[in-house]
GROMACS .gro file of C-alpha atoms in nm:
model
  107
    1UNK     CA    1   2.366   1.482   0.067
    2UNK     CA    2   2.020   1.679   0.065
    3UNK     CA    3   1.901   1.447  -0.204
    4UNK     CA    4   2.006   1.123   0.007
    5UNK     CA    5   1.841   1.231   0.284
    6UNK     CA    6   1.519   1.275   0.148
    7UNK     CA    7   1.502   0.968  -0.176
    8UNK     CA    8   1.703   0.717  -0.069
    9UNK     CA    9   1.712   0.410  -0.318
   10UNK     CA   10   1.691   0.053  -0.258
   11UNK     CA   11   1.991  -0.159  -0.230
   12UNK     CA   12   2.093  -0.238  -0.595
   13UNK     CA   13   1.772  -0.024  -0.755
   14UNK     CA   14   1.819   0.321  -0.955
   15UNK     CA   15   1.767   0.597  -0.703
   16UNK     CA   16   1.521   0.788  -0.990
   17UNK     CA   17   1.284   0.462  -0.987
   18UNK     CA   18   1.235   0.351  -0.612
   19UNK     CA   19   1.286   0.573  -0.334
   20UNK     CA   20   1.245   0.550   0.057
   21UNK     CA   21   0.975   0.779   0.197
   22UNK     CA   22   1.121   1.084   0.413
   23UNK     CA   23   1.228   0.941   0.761
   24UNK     CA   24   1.160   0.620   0.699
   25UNK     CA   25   1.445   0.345   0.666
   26UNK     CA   26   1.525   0.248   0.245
   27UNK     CA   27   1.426  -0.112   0.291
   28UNK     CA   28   1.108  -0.075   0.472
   29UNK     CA   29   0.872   0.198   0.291
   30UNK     CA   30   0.948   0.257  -0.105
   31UNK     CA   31   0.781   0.385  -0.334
   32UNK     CA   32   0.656   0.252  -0.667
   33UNK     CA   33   0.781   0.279  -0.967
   34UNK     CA   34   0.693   0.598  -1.197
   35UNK     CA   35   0.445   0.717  -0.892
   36UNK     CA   36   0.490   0.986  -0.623
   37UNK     CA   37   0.658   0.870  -0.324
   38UNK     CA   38   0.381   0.989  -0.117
   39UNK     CA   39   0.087   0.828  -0.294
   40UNK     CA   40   0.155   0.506  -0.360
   41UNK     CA   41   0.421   0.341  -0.099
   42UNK     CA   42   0.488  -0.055   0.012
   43UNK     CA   43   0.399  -0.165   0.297
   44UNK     CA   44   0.659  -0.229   0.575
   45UNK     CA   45   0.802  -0.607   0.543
   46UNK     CA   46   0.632  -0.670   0.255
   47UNK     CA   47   0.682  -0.628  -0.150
   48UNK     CA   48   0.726  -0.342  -0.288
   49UNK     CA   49   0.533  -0.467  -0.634
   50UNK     CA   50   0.228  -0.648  -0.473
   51UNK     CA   51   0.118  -0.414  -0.158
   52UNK     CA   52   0.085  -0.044  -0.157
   53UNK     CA   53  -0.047   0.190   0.020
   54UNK     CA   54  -0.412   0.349  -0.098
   55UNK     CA   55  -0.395   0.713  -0.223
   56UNK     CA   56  -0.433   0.967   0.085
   57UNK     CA   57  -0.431   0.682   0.329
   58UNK     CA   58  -0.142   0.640   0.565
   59UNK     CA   59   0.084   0.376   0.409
   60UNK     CA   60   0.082   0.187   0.722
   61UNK     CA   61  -0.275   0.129   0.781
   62UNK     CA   62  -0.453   0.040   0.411
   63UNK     CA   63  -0.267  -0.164   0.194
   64UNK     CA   64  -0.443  -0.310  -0.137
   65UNK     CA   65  -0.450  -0.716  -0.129
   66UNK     CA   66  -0.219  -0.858  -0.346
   67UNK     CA   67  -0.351  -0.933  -0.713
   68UNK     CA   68  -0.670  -0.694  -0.707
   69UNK     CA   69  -0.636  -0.339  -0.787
   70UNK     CA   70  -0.592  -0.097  -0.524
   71UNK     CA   71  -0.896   0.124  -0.555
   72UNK     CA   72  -1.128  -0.206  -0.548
   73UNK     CA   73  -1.048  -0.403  -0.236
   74UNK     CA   74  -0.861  -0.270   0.051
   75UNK     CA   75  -0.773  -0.373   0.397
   76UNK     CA   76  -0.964  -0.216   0.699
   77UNK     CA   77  -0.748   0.006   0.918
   78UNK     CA   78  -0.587  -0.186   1.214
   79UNK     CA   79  -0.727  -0.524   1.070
   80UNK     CA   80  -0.514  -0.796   0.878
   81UNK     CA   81  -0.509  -0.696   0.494
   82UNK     CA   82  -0.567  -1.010   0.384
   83UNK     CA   83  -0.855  -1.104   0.606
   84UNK     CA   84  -1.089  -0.822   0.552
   85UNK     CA   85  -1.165  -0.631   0.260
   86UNK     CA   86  -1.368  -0.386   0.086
   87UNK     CA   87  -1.656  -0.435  -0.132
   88UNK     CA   88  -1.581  -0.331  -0.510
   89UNK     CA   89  -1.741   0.082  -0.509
   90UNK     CA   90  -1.824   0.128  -0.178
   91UNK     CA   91  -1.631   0.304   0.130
   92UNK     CA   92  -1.388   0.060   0.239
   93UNK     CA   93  -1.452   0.158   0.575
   94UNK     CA   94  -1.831   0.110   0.584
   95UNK     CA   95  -1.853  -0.213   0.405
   96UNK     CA   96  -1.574  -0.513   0.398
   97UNK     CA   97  -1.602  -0.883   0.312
   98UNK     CA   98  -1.382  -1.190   0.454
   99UNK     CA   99  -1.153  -1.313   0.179
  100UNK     CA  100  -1.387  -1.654   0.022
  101UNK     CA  101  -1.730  -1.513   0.109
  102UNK     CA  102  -1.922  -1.349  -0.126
  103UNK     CA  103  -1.921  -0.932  -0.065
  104UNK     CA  104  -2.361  -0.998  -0.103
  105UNK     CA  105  -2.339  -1.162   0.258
  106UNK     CA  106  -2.176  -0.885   0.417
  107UNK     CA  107  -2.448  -0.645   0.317
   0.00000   0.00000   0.00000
């Protein structure tokens, strides 16, 4: 029971591949395949496969936009991930562009 309470799978997934985050309900937080659970983890309500959490960020607050990779463009912490994100190589809390502009307007 030690190992349930600590990597739980998701409904109708191998328990080895996808696993719930300690304390956190199996549907909502999992983590992704062949990575720790603690580095890369979905984002509650939302895909396991296109939204994770950014390494050493709380899984909750910077999620990579869906279809970029996760180190490039990431969502601001307490803002809408797929509103604002960050510029390709700099801190993605210094510097974030609005999804359709180019990243040279927000400077």
């Amino acid at each position: 029971m030690n190992t349930e309470e600590t990597r739980c799978c998701v409904v109708g997934t191998p328990r080895e591949t996808r696993c719930c985050v300690v304390g956190t309900p199996r549907e909502a937080r999992c983590c992704v395949v062949g990575a720790p659970r603690e580095t890369r983890c979905c984002v509650v309500g939302a895909p396991r496969e296109t939204r994770g959490c950014v390494v050493g960020a709380p899984r909750e607050t910077r999620g990579c936009v869906v279809g970029t990779p996760r180190e490039t463009r990431c969502c601001v912490v307490g803002g809408p991930r797929e509103t604002r994100c960050c510029v390709v190589d700099t801190p993605r809390e210094t510097r974030c562009c609005v999804v359709g502009t180019p990243r040279e307007d927000q400077g």
